[in-house]
Short mmCIF file of C-alpha atoms and ligand atoms in Angstrom, two decimals:
data_model
loop_
_atom_site.label_atom_id
_atom_site.label_comp_id
_atom_site.label_asym_id
_atom_site.label_seq_id
_atom_site.Cartn_x
_atom_site.Cartn_y
_atom_site.Cartn_z
CA MET V 1 -10.56 81.46 -63.61
CA ASN V 2 -7.02 80.60 -62.50
CA ILE V 3 -6.02 79.45 -59.06
CA VAL V 4 -4.97 83.01 -58.11
CA GLU V 5 -8.26 84.58 -58.95
CA ALA V 6 -10.04 81.50 -57.31
CA LYS V 7 -8.03 82.27 -54.24
CA GLU V 8 -8.89 85.82 -54.18
CA LYS V 9 -12.64 85.13 -54.33
CA ILE V 10 -12.36 82.60 -51.43
CA PHE V 11 -10.56 85.08 -49.10
CA GLU V 12 -13.24 87.68 -50.20
CA LYS V 13 -16.38 85.54 -49.48
CA GLY V 14 -15.25 82.40 -47.72
CA PHE V 15 -16.34 79.99 -50.22
CA LEU V 16 -16.24 79.35 -54.12
CA ASP V 17 -19.22 80.79 -56.06
CA ILE V 18 -17.55 80.43 -59.50
CA GLU V 19 -20.29 79.33 -61.86
CA THR V 20 -19.80 75.93 -63.47
CA ASP V 21 -20.60 75.33 -67.12
CA VAL V 22 -24.39 74.43 -67.08
CA HIS V 23 -23.63 71.19 -69.29
CA LEU V 24 -21.15 69.85 -67.03
CA ASP V 25 -22.07 66.49 -65.60
CA LEU V 26 -21.01 67.25 -61.99
CA PHE V 27 -21.31 63.61 -60.66
CA ALA V 28 -19.11 62.36 -63.51
CA ALA V 29 -16.66 65.13 -63.02
CA ILE V 30 -16.47 64.57 -59.25
CA GLU V 31 -15.67 60.97 -59.91
CA ASN V 32 -12.90 61.73 -62.32
CA LEU V 33 -11.37 64.28 -59.95
CA LYS V 34 -11.58 61.54 -57.15
CA LYS V 35 -9.30 59.31 -59.30
CA LYS V 36 -7.17 62.01 -60.55
CA LYS V 37 -6.20 63.35 -57.12
CA ASN V 38 -6.63 60.14 -54.92
CA ALA V 39 -9.51 62.02 -53.00
CA ILE V 40 -12.19 60.67 -50.75
CA VAL V 41 -15.40 62.52 -50.30
CA LEU V 42 -16.80 62.00 -46.71
CA ALA V 43 -20.27 63.28 -46.06
CA HIS V 44 -22.50 63.66 -43.10
CA TYR V 45 -26.12 62.45 -43.24
CA TYR V 46 -27.31 66.01 -43.08
CA GLN V 47 -25.89 66.82 -46.58
CA GLU V 48 -28.23 67.36 -49.50
CA PRO V 49 -29.02 64.08 -51.40
CA ASP V 50 -26.79 64.78 -54.38
CA ILE V 51 -23.67 65.13 -52.13
CA GLN V 52 -24.88 61.87 -50.12
CA ASP V 53 -25.08 60.12 -53.53
CA VAL V 54 -21.62 61.22 -54.86
CA ALA V 55 -19.81 60.55 -51.29
CA ASP V 56 -17.53 57.57 -50.92
CA TYR V 57 -18.62 57.29 -47.22
CA ILE V 58 -21.70 58.59 -45.43
CA GLY V 59 -21.73 58.57 -41.64
CA ASP V 60 -22.39 60.10 -38.40
CA SER V 61 -19.74 62.10 -36.46
CA LEU V 62 -18.12 59.16 -35.13
CA GLY V 63 -18.04 57.12 -38.35
CA LEU V 64 -16.67 60.21 -40.10
CA ALA V 65 -13.99 60.55 -37.54
CA GLN V 66 -13.11 56.93 -37.91
CA LYS V 67 -12.94 56.98 -41.46
CA ALA V 68 -10.84 60.05 -41.53
CA ALA V 69 -8.41 58.27 -39.17
CA GLN V 70 -8.11 55.36 -41.41
CA THR V 71 -8.07 56.74 -45.17
CA ASP V 72 -5.01 56.59 -47.20
CA ALA V 73 -6.29 59.02 -49.65
CA ASP V 74 -4.30 62.23 -50.32
CA MET V 75 -7.10 64.52 -50.14
CA ILE V 76 -10.02 64.34 -47.80
CA VAL V 77 -12.91 66.52 -49.15
CA PHE V 78 -15.31 66.98 -46.27
CA ALA V 79 -18.96 67.55 -46.98
CA GLY V 80 -19.99 68.51 -43.56
CA VAL V 81 -19.31 71.33 -41.36
CA HIS V 82 -16.25 73.09 -39.95
CA PHE V 83 -15.76 71.13 -36.76
CA MET V 84 -15.85 68.00 -38.66
CA ALA V 85 -13.24 69.05 -41.21
CA GLU V 86 -11.12 70.40 -38.46
CA THR V 87 -11.25 66.85 -36.71
CA ALA V 88 -10.11 65.14 -40.06
CA LYS V 89 -7.21 67.67 -40.17
CA ILE V 90 -6.33 67.23 -36.50
CA LEU V 91 -6.02 63.38 -37.46
CA ASN V 92 -4.30 64.02 -40.78
CA PRO V 93 -1.73 66.84 -40.62
CA SER V 94 0.07 65.72 -43.88
CA LYS V 95 -3.07 65.42 -46.00
CA LYS V 96 -4.98 68.14 -47.75
CA VAL V 97 -8.58 68.58 -46.07
CA LEU V 98 -11.06 70.64 -48.00
CA LEU V 99 -14.38 71.87 -47.01
CA PRO V 100 -16.67 73.06 -50.00
CA ASP V 101 -17.71 76.17 -47.82
CA LEU V 102 -15.51 77.39 -45.24
CA LYS V 103 -18.65 79.34 -43.65
CA ALA V 104 -20.34 75.96 -42.87
CA GLY V 105 -20.24 76.36 -39.03
CA CYS V 106 -22.46 75.08 -36.35
CA SER V 107 -24.58 76.84 -33.91
CA LEU V 108 -23.59 74.39 -31.15
CA ALA V 109 -19.97 74.79 -31.56
CA ASP V 110 -20.48 78.69 -31.58
CA SER V 111 -22.20 78.37 -28.32
CA ALA V 112 -18.84 77.51 -26.53
CA PRO V 113 -16.31 80.40 -27.27
CA ALA V 114 -12.85 79.08 -25.95
CA PRO V 115 -12.16 82.17 -23.64
CA LEU V 116 -15.36 81.80 -21.74
CA PHE V 117 -15.04 78.05 -21.51
CA LYS V 118 -11.43 78.12 -20.24
CA ARG V 119 -12.81 80.37 -17.26
CA PHE V 120 -15.66 77.96 -16.77
CA LYS V 121 -13.17 75.13 -16.54
CA GLU V 122 -11.22 77.10 -14.16
CA GLN V 123 -14.09 77.30 -11.69
CA HIS V 124 -14.24 73.56 -11.60
CA PRO V 125 -10.50 72.70 -11.12
CA ASP V 126 -11.39 68.92 -10.04
CA HIS V 127 -13.54 68.10 -13.02
CA LEU V 128 -12.49 66.08 -16.04
CA VAL V 129 -13.85 67.64 -19.31
CA ILE V 130 -15.71 65.49 -21.90
CA SER V 131 -16.72 67.48 -24.89
CA TYR V 132 -19.12 66.61 -27.46
CA ILE V 133 -17.33 66.65 -30.97
CA ASN V 134 -19.34 69.41 -32.09
CA CYS V 135 -17.09 71.89 -30.84
CA SER V 136 -14.08 74.08 -32.05
CA ALA V 137 -10.43 72.55 -31.97
CA GLU V 138 -9.76 75.18 -29.37
CA ILE V 139 -12.49 73.75 -26.96
CA LYS V 140 -11.04 70.08 -27.86
CA ALA V 141 -7.68 71.34 -26.71
CA LEU V 142 -9.18 72.29 -23.31
CA SER V 143 -10.97 68.84 -23.08
CA ASP V 144 -9.90 65.53 -21.63
CA ILE V 145 -11.92 63.24 -23.82
CA ILE V 146 -14.26 63.84 -26.88
CA CYS V 147 -17.46 61.99 -27.42
CA THR V 148 -20.26 61.84 -30.01
CA SER V 149 -23.76 60.80 -29.57
CA SER V 150 -22.89 57.27 -30.64
CA ASN V 151 -20.32 56.66 -28.06
CA ALA V 152 -20.98 59.18 -25.28
CA GLU V 153 -22.43 56.51 -22.75
CA LYS V 154 -19.34 54.39 -23.08
CA ILE V 155 -16.97 57.18 -22.75
CA ILE V 156 -18.74 58.38 -19.53
CA GLU V 157 -18.72 54.96 -18.28
CA SER V 158 -14.89 54.77 -18.73
CA VAL V 159 -14.41 57.52 -16.11
CA PRO V 160 -14.45 56.24 -12.52
CA ALA V 161 -18.05 57.07 -10.98
CA GLU V 162 -16.52 59.53 -8.22
CA GLN V 163 -14.65 61.60 -10.70
CA PRO V 164 -16.75 64.88 -11.44
CA ILE V 165 -17.13 65.80 -15.01
CA ILE V 166 -17.91 68.85 -17.04
CA PHE V 167 -19.88 68.06 -20.17
CA ALA V 168 -19.99 70.67 -23.01
CA PRO V 169 -21.18 72.11 -25.20
CA ASP V 170 -24.72 70.52 -25.48
CA LYS V 171 -26.97 70.86 -22.58
CA ASN V 172 -29.75 68.67 -24.05
CA LEU V 173 -27.42 65.88 -24.87
CA GLY V 174 -25.63 66.37 -21.32
CA ALA V 175 -28.99 66.18 -19.46
CA TYR V 176 -30.05 63.24 -21.43
CA LEU V 177 -26.59 61.58 -20.49
CA ASN V 178 -27.12 62.52 -16.99
CA LYS V 179 -30.12 60.77 -16.84
CA LYS V 180 -29.04 57.52 -18.58
CA THR V 181 -25.72 57.15 -16.62
CA GLY V 182 -26.90 58.56 -13.25
CA ARG V 183 -24.18 61.13 -13.22
CA ASN V 184 -24.34 64.68 -12.28
CA MET V 185 -22.14 66.26 -14.85
CA VAL V 186 -21.79 69.88 -14.78
CA LEU V 187 -23.31 71.16 -18.04
CA TRP V 188 -22.26 73.98 -20.45
CA ASN V 189 -25.36 75.90 -21.53
CA GLY V 190 -25.20 75.32 -25.32
CA ALA V 191 -27.71 73.81 -27.81
CA CYS V 192 -28.18 73.15 -31.55
CA MET V 193 -30.55 75.67 -33.35
CA VAL V 194 -32.09 72.67 -35.57
CA HIS V 195 -32.66 70.31 -32.70
CA GLU V 196 -34.14 72.85 -30.50
CA ILE V 197 -36.80 74.01 -33.01
CA PHE V 198 -39.30 70.84 -32.76
CA SER V 199 -42.59 71.56 -31.60
CA LEU V 200 -43.99 68.97 -29.23
CA GLU V 201 -47.40 70.26 -29.73
CA LYS V 202 -47.08 69.69 -33.49
CA ILE V 203 -45.59 66.30 -33.00
CA THR V 204 -48.42 65.32 -30.71
CA LYS V 205 -50.98 66.45 -33.34
CA LEU V 206 -48.98 64.35 -36.07
CA LYS V 207 -49.22 61.29 -33.70
CA ILE V 208 -52.94 61.55 -33.61
CA ARG V 209 -53.08 61.64 -37.44
CA HIS V 210 -50.43 58.94 -37.51
CA PRO V 211 -51.28 56.70 -34.61
CA LYS V 212 -48.83 53.85 -35.69
CA ALA V 213 -46.01 56.18 -36.37
CA LYS V 214 -42.93 55.88 -33.97
CA LEU V 215 -41.19 59.00 -32.76
CA ILE V 216 -37.43 58.62 -33.24
CA ALA V 217 -35.29 61.54 -32.11
CA HIS V 218 -31.66 62.68 -31.74
CA PRO V 219 -30.40 63.32 -28.11
CA GLU V 220 -29.54 66.95 -29.16
CA CYS V 221 -33.41 67.42 -28.99
CA GLU V 222 -34.98 69.20 -25.79
CA GLU V 223 -35.99 66.77 -22.92
CA ALA V 224 -39.83 67.33 -23.71
CA VAL V 225 -39.27 65.71 -27.07
CA LEU V 226 -37.01 62.93 -25.97
CA ASN V 227 -39.66 62.07 -23.15
CA LYS V 228 -42.13 61.22 -25.91
CA ALA V 229 -39.53 59.29 -28.13
CA ASP V 230 -39.92 55.68 -28.89
CA TYR V 231 -36.29 55.47 -29.68
CA ILE V 232 -33.27 57.97 -29.19
CA GLY V 233 -29.99 57.85 -30.86
CA SER V 234 -27.20 59.40 -33.08
CA THR V 235 -27.91 59.65 -36.86
CA THR V 236 -26.58 56.38 -37.70
CA GLN V 237 -28.34 54.55 -34.76
CA LEU V 238 -31.59 56.14 -35.94
CA LEU V 239 -30.99 54.85 -39.38
CA LYS V 240 -30.09 51.30 -38.30
CA TYR V 241 -33.49 51.52 -35.95
CA THR V 242 -35.59 52.07 -38.85
CA GLN V 243 -33.96 49.12 -40.91
CA THR V 244 -34.46 46.56 -38.06
CA ASP V 245 -37.60 47.79 -36.35
CA THR V 246 -40.97 46.47 -37.70
CA ALA V 247 -43.07 49.89 -37.57
CA GLN V 248 -43.87 51.13 -41.07
CA GLU V 249 -44.06 54.91 -40.23
CA TYR V 250 -41.79 57.00 -38.29
CA ILE V 251 -41.68 60.74 -37.16
CA VAL V 252 -38.14 61.86 -37.45
CA ALA V 253 -36.85 64.42 -34.93
CA THR V 254 -33.67 65.22 -36.29
CA GLU V 255 -32.15 67.28 -39.43
CA THR V 256 -34.19 66.28 -42.69
CA GLY V 257 -30.98 65.06 -44.51
CA ILE V 258 -31.04 61.71 -42.84
CA LEU V 259 -34.33 60.77 -44.48
CA HIS V 260 -32.55 60.39 -47.74
CA GLN V 261 -30.78 57.31 -46.46
CA MET V 262 -33.76 56.12 -44.46
CA GLN V 263 -36.10 56.20 -47.55
CA GLN V 264 -33.18 54.48 -49.75
CA SER V 265 -32.76 51.67 -47.31
CA THR V 266 -36.41 50.95 -46.57
CA PRO V 267 -38.42 52.32 -49.49
CA HIS V 268 -41.67 50.77 -48.46
CA LYS V 269 -41.59 52.63 -45.17
CA THR V 270 -42.94 56.30 -44.38
CA PHE V 271 -40.66 58.83 -42.87
CA ILE V 272 -42.24 62.16 -41.59
CA PRO V 273 -40.01 65.02 -40.69
CA ALA V 274 -40.93 66.20 -37.15
CA PRO V 275 -42.37 69.73 -37.56
CA PRO V 276 -40.70 72.81 -36.24
CA ASN V 277 -42.44 75.19 -33.95
CA ASN V 278 -42.98 77.83 -36.79
CA SER V 279 -43.51 77.72 -40.53
CA CYS V 280 -39.77 77.93 -41.55
CA ALA V 281 -37.64 75.03 -42.82
CA CYS V 282 -35.68 75.26 -39.50
CA ASN V 283 -35.21 71.56 -39.17
CA ASP V 284 -32.82 71.84 -42.20
CA CYS V 285 -29.39 72.89 -40.71
CA PRO V 286 -28.46 76.08 -42.58
CA HIS V 287 -24.82 75.33 -42.04
CA MET V 288 -24.75 71.85 -43.58
CA LYS V 289 -26.84 73.04 -46.47
CA LEU V 290 -24.33 75.62 -47.38
CA ASN V 291 -22.48 72.92 -49.11
CA THR V 292 -23.72 72.18 -52.59
CA LEU V 293 -22.72 69.76 -55.47
CA GLU V 294 -21.23 72.80 -57.39
CA LYS V 295 -19.03 73.90 -54.44
CA LEU V 296 -17.99 70.35 -53.96
CA TYR V 297 -16.90 70.12 -57.51
CA LEU V 298 -15.29 73.32 -57.51
CA CYS V 299 -13.33 72.81 -54.28
CA MET V 300 -11.92 69.59 -55.68
CA GLU V 301 -10.85 71.15 -58.95
CA TYR V 302 -9.26 74.25 -57.28
CA GLU V 303 -8.26 72.39 -54.14
CA LEU V 304 -9.74 75.26 -52.18
CA PRO V 305 -10.88 76.23 -49.46
CA GLU V 306 -8.34 74.37 -47.52
CA LEU V 307 -8.55 73.80 -43.86
CA THR V 308 -5.33 74.53 -42.11
CA MET V 309 -4.53 74.67 -38.26
CA LYS V 310 -1.52 75.70 -36.24
CA GLU V 311 0.47 72.75 -35.07
CA ASP V 312 0.49 73.36 -31.36
CA LEU V 313 -3.45 73.71 -31.41
CA ARG V 314 -3.67 70.41 -33.61
CA ILE V 315 -1.45 68.21 -31.21
CA ALA V 316 -3.42 69.62 -28.00
CA ALA V 317 -6.77 68.79 -29.77
CA LYS V 318 -5.60 65.47 -31.07
CA GLN V 319 -5.14 63.89 -27.51
CA PRO V 320 -8.73 63.85 -26.51
CA ILE V 321 -10.02 62.77 -29.94
CA ASP V 322 -7.24 59.80 -29.73
CA ARG V 323 -8.80 58.75 -26.44
CA MET V 324 -12.25 58.80 -27.84
CA LEU V 325 -11.13 56.60 -30.84
CA ALA V 326 -9.23 54.22 -28.46
CA ILE V 327 -12.38 53.85 -25.96
CA SER V 328 -14.79 53.46 -29.02
CA LYS V 329 -12.32 50.70 -30.66
CA ALA V 330 -12.12 48.81 -27.17
CA ALA V 331 -15.98 48.87 -26.79
CA GLY V 332 -16.31 47.64 -30.66
CA LEU V 333 -18.21 50.83 -31.58
CA ILE V 334 -18.47 51.91 -35.12
CA GLY V 335 -20.47 55.05 -36.05
P1 13P C 1 -24.33 62.69 -35.32
O1 13P C 1 -24.53 62.47 -36.79
O2 13P C 1 -23.12 62.24 -34.73
O3 13P C 1 -25.46 61.95 -34.63
O4 13P C 1 -24.51 64.17 -35.01
C1 13P C 1 -25.58 64.88 -35.31
C2 13P C 1 -25.21 66.52 -35.56
O5 13P C 1 -25.85 67.13 -35.22
C3 13P C 1 -24.04 66.63 -36.35
O6 13P C 1 -23.95 68.00 -36.55
FE1 SF4 C 2 -24.52 72.18 -35.51
FE2 SF4 C 2 -27.06 71.43 -35.24
FE3 SF4 C 2 -26.22 71.92 -37.66
FE4 SF4 C 2 -25.38 69.70 -36.51
S1 SF4 C 2 -27.41 70.26 -37.05
S2 SF4 C 2 -24.06 71.14 -37.59
S3 SF4 C 2 -25.26 70.50 -34.39
S4 SF4 C 2 -26.24 73.45 -36.08
#
């Protein structure tokens, strides 16, 4: 297939579904393409294990944004979801940013459409807007500071106590942060489909079967789950906790992809995915899991699908990200 045909396929379907040669060693082929094209593969912890194994850097949203801001590669291949690749593009206008599947979106980002959010913001004219990085570039452009779950407390603390704040789009993270910081931020009513699916009843039953297991949870989870957690943190913080904590068993209330790194760094420990409230595999993020090793290889080979953005939107969205990176740097925070 030539590049024109590949492009037509992408426009038709939004991703590359060209079949690869079954005899092709995709790991070796991706390594070759990295060297040939001076490309870096950045992967989020929720990616499938094969993608994590081939990535140059695996991290949480803060770590990935920091890495994207520092890289001198010509091509950034983002194994994550759309808002993450957008952030990389916002920080790197002259680099080629690729996302193996352009349809890899995010239910949380989708829960805040920019026109509605603009109206919401107008109803609170005195408020400063802090937005979680899981939002579109349009929402970032309407925000004053961006945060991630790794740095949200520090970002909020950087704002004078008397300054009213809108926090968007995650109501669960927002409520958790209101509790932690003593603020009364106005919350946008958005949520992540993966972190809302955990069943407290099933977790409680699991804890009876595994009495020594600690419950660790991402702050995007609902309050009822967070109230029972022994530790709450971003994906990187959860991973670090399991490396330094003395427990041998953990019930992990976040997307299952993180278990790969947990299992690799402490193979003698047991990690149990927190069960969803039905029998589906809903604690796998369907957006993150749209990326596959085949699509990663094909997007590097054909340099498609590429993430592009209008320059005025990029400039407007960059300012609140730069503020986040500066506050994080001053606080010594690394994702
Ligand atoms: P972090 O990796 O920053 O904790 O975010 C989790 C998440 O839901 C990413 O989509
Ligand atoms: Fe979005 Fe949730 Fe998937 Fe993260 S896990 S990409 S917040 S839908």
